[in-house]
């Protein structure tokens, strides 16, 4: 029997803590540092003709901690280091603004999918915290969590799927490995940090 591998319509990445190191409210392009494996992971998706996008909360703009221009410069640096993205969906609001885009709301996922002309249901959202997974779920997309030391245990337990790193996440996407990591085995995802095994 032949199983057809089903490529996703797009992979939508959280930015901070997923594609680049999380520097809270960063407005300085010089501080942009890719996460391990980011260049390779994106390269594999581009090679496979899977559109890649960024879905990112930037409440520092609403808080007045960085200007929209600072943010644009940081995002330009991200593309310099990681290559071009097919879409960017950015929420510049804060909790309490009542917007429909700030994750865990689904707006960014829906917007990126619309720009890419794919259904949110055919998208995969890759992120490092529960908000990313909740946004994916709310939009009907598949969510893959890549924990960092900042990720809360409950966020790992609640994640629909957990990957060790970006390489593993892309493996899952391209090979359509849908099985979630059992919650009981999740703690090593934190304990092992970034090592590959
Ligand atoms: Mg993040
Ligand atoms: Zn918003």
PDB file of N, CA, C and O in Angstrom, residues 126-154:
ATOM      1  N   UNK A 126       4.634  26.611  14.181  1.00  0.00           N
ATOM      2  CA  UNK A 126       5.744  26.154  15.019  1.00  0.00           C
ATOM      3  C   UNK A 126       6.091  27.272  15.990  1.00  0.00           C
ATOM      4  O   UNK A 126       6.365  28.404  15.571  1.00  0.00           O
ATOM      5  N   UNK A 127       6.056  26.974  17.280  1.00  0.00           N
ATOM      6  CA  UNK A 127       6.339  28.007  18.269  1.00  0.00           C
ATOM      7  C   UNK A 127       6.911  27.439  19.540  1.00  0.00           C
ATOM      8  O   UNK A 127       7.067  26.212  19.673  1.00  0.00           O
ATOM      9  N   UNK A 128       7.237  28.330  20.477  1.00  0.00           N
ATOM     10  CA  UNK A 128       7.910  27.900  21.708  1.00  0.00           C
ATOM     11  C   UNK A 128       7.059  28.038  22.961  1.00  0.00           C
ATOM     12  O   UNK A 128       7.522  27.665  24.042  1.00  0.00           O
ATOM     13  N   UNK A 129       5.848  28.585  22.840  1.00  0.00           N
ATOM     14  CA  UNK A 129       5.021  28.712  24.043  1.00  0.00           C
ATOM     15  C   UNK A 129       3.563  28.334  23.750  1.00  0.00           C
ATOM     16  O   UNK A 129       3.165  28.158  22.598  1.00  0.00           O
ATOM     17  N   UNK A 130       2.784  28.273  24.820  1.00  0.00           N
ATOM     18  CA  UNK A 130       1.389  27.866  24.708  1.00  0.00           C
ATOM     19  C   UNK A 130       0.562  28.798  23.839  1.00  0.00           C
ATOM     20  O   UNK A 130      -0.359  28.353  23.139  1.00  0.00           O
ATOM     21  N   UNK A 131       0.879  30.088  23.864  1.00  0.00           N
ATOM     22  CA  UNK A 131       0.139  31.033  23.028  1.00  0.00           C
ATOM     23  C   UNK A 131       0.185  30.655  21.551  1.00  0.00           C
ATOM     24  O   UNK A 131      -0.790  30.847  20.816  1.00  0.00           O
ATOM     25  N   UNK A 132       1.342  30.159  21.115  1.00  0.00           N
ATOM     26  CA  UNK A 132       1.483  29.761  19.713  1.00  0.00           C
ATOM     27  C   UNK A 132       0.579  28.565  19.394  1.00  0.00           C
ATOM     28  O   UNK A 132      -0.056  28.513  18.349  1.00  0.00           O
ATOM     29  N   UNK A 133       0.575  27.615  20.346  1.00  0.00           N
ATOM     30  CA  UNK A 133      -0.237  26.411  20.135  1.00  0.00           C
ATOM     31  C   UNK A 133      -1.729  26.738  20.192  1.00  0.00           C
ATOM     32  O   UNK A 133      -2.533  26.191  19.443  1.00  0.00           O
ATOM     33  N   UNK A 134      -2.092  27.660  21.088  1.00  0.00           N
ATOM     34  CA  UNK A 134      -3.504  28.053  21.205  1.00  0.00           C
ATOM     35  C   UNK A 134      -3.964  28.782  19.951  1.00  0.00           C
ATOM     36  O   UNK A 134      -5.100  28.608  19.487  1.00  0.00           O
ATOM     37  N   UNK A 135      -3.087  29.622  19.389  1.00  0.00           N
ATOM     38  CA  UNK A 135      -3.429  30.328  18.150  1.00  0.00           C
ATOM     39  C   UNK A 135      -3.619  29.324  17.015  1.00  0.00           C
ATOM     40  O   UNK A 135      -4.552  29.441  16.211  1.00  0.00           O
ATOM     41  N   UNK A 136      -2.734  28.332  16.962  1.00  0.00           N
ATOM     42  CA  UNK A 136      -2.851  27.290  15.935  1.00  0.00           C
ATOM     43  C   UNK A 136      -4.183  26.567  16.077  1.00  0.00           C
ATOM     44  O   UNK A 136      -4.941  26.406  15.112  1.00  0.00           O
ATOM     45  N   UNK A 137      -4.463  26.151  17.280  1.00  0.00           N
ATOM     46  CA  UNK A 137      -5.691  25.393  17.556  1.00  0.00           C
ATOM     47  C   UNK A 137      -6.916  26.222  17.184  1.00  0.00           C
ATOM     48  O   UNK A 137      -7.841  25.738  16.535  1.00  0.00           O
ATOM     49  N   UNK A 138      -6.901  27.496  17.582  1.00  0.00           N
ATOM     50  CA  UNK A 138      -8.058  28.364  17.327  1.00  0.00           C
ATOM     51  C   UNK A 138      -8.274  28.582  15.829  1.00  0.00           C
ATOM     52  O   UNK A 138      -9.397  28.817  15.386  1.00  0.00           O
ATOM     53  N   UNK A 139      -7.182  28.516  15.056  1.00  0.00           N
ATOM     54  CA  UNK A 139      -7.292  28.730  13.614  1.00  0.00           C
ATOM     55  C   UNK A 139      -7.527  27.417  12.867  1.00  0.00           C
ATOM     56  O   UNK A 139      -7.721  27.422  11.656  1.00  0.00           O
ATOM     57  N   UNK A 140      -7.470  26.311  13.575  1.00  0.00           N
ATOM     58  CA  UNK A 140      -7.639  25.013  12.928  1.00  0.00           C
ATOM     59  C   UNK A 140      -6.365  24.481  12.296  1.00  0.00           C
ATOM     60  O   UNK A 140      -6.397  23.559  11.484  1.00  0.00           O
ATOM     61  N   UNK A 141      -5.226  25.069  12.672  1.00  0.00           N
ATOM     62  CA  UNK A 141      -3.941  24.639  12.116  1.00  0.00           C
ATOM     63  C   UNK A 141      -3.306  23.582  13.022  1.00  0.00           C
ATOM     64  O   UNK A 141      -3.691  23.412  14.180  1.00  0.00           O
ATOM     65  N   UNK A 142      -2.302  22.895  12.470  1.00  0.00           N
ATOM     66  CA  UNK A 142      -1.523  21.945  13.269  1.00  0.00           C
ATOM     67  C   UNK A 142      -0.467  22.727  14.044  1.00  0.00           C
ATOM     68  O   UNK A 142       0.184  23.625  13.497  1.00  0.00           O
ATOM     69  N   UNK A 143      -0.293  22.404  15.302  1.00  0.00           N
ATOM     70  CA  UNK A 143       0.693  23.099  16.127  1.00  0.00           C
ATOM     71  C   UNK A 143       1.821  22.179  16.535  1.00  0.00           C
ATOM     72  O   UNK A 143       1.589  21.035  16.910  1.00  0.00           O
ATOM     73  N   UNK A 144       3.054  22.682  16.436  1.00  0.00           N
ATOM     74  CA  UNK A 144       4.217  21.933  16.922  1.00  0.00           C
ATOM     75  C   UNK A 144       4.999  22.843  17.858  1.00  0.00           C
ATOM     76  O   UNK A 144       5.429  23.934  17.474  1.00  0.00           O
ATOM     77  N   UNK A 145       5.159  22.381  19.087  1.00  0.00           N
ATOM     78  CA  UNK A 145       5.888  23.150  20.104  1.00  0.00           C
ATOM     79  C   UNK A 145       7.346  22.710  20.146  1.00  0.00           C
ATOM     80  O   UNK A 145       7.642  21.516  20.177  1.00  0.00           O
ATOM     81  N   UNK A 146       8.251  23.691  20.141  1.00  0.00           N
ATOM     82  CA  UNK A 146       9.670  23.403  20.389  1.00  0.00           C
ATOM     83  C   UNK A 146      10.021  24.087  21.702  1.00  0.00           C
ATOM     84  O   UNK A 146      10.239  25.302  21.753  1.00  0.00           O
ATOM     85  N   UNK A 147      10.084  23.325  22.777  1.00  0.00           N
ATOM     86  CA  UNK A 147      10.314  23.945  24.086  1.00  0.00           C
ATOM     87  C   UNK A 147      11.708  24.554  24.193  1.00  0.00           C
ATOM     88  O   UNK A 147      12.674  24.057  23.616  1.00  0.00           O
ATOM     89  N   UNK A 148      11.780  25.647  24.934  1.00  0.00           N
ATOM     90  CA  UNK A 148      13.049  26.235  25.353  1.00  0.00           C
ATOM     91  C   UNK A 148      13.037  26.220  26.885  1.00  0.00           C
ATOM     92  O   UNK A 148      12.017  25.858  27.488  1.00  0.00           O
ATOM     93  N   UNK A 149      14.134  26.611  27.522  1.00  0.00           N
ATOM     94  CA  UNK A 149      14.109  26.654  28.996  1.00  0.00           C
ATOM     95  C   UNK A 149      13.018  27.587  29.536  1.00  0.00           C
ATOM     96  O   UNK A 149      12.621  27.471  30.693  1.00  0.00           O
ATOM     97  N   UNK A 150      12.521  28.509  28.714  1.00  0.00           N
ATOM     98  CA  UNK A 150      11.471  29.430  29.166  1.00  0.00           C
ATOM     99  C   UNK A 150      10.066  28.817  29.055  1.00  0.00           C
ATOM    100  O   UNK A 150       9.112  29.348  29.611  1.00  0.00           O
ATOM    101  N   UNK A 151       9.952  27.740  28.301  1.00  0.00           N
ATOM    102  CA  UNK A 151       8.642  27.126  28.107  1.00  0.00           C
ATOM    103  C   UNK A 151       8.174  26.484  29.416  1.00  0.00           C
ATOM    104  O   UNK A 151       8.947  25.783  30.068  1.00  0.00           O
ATOM    105  N   UNK A 152       6.929  26.736  29.787  1.00  0.00           N
ATOM    106  CA  UNK A 152       6.413  26.186  31.039  1.00  0.00           C
ATOM    107  C   UNK A 152       6.063  24.709  30.856  1.00  0.00           C
ATOM    108  O   UNK A 152       5.605  24.294  29.788  1.00  0.00           O
ATOM    109  N   UNK A 153       6.264  23.908  31.928  1.00  0.00           N
ATOM    110  CA  UNK A 153       5.903  22.481  31.846  1.00  0.00           C
ATOM    111  C   UNK A 153       4.465  22.265  31.387  1.00  0.00           C
ATOM    112  O   UNK A 153       4.192  21.370  30.582  1.00  0.00           O
ATOM    113  N   UNK A 154       3.546  23.094  31.865  1.00  0.00           N
ATOM    114  CA  UNK A 154       2.137  22.917  31.491  1.00  0.00           C
ATOM    115  C   UNK A 154       1.938  23.175  29.997  1.00  0.00           C
ATOM    116  O   UNK A 154       1.086  22.567  29.351  1.00  0.00           O
TER     117      UNK A 154
END
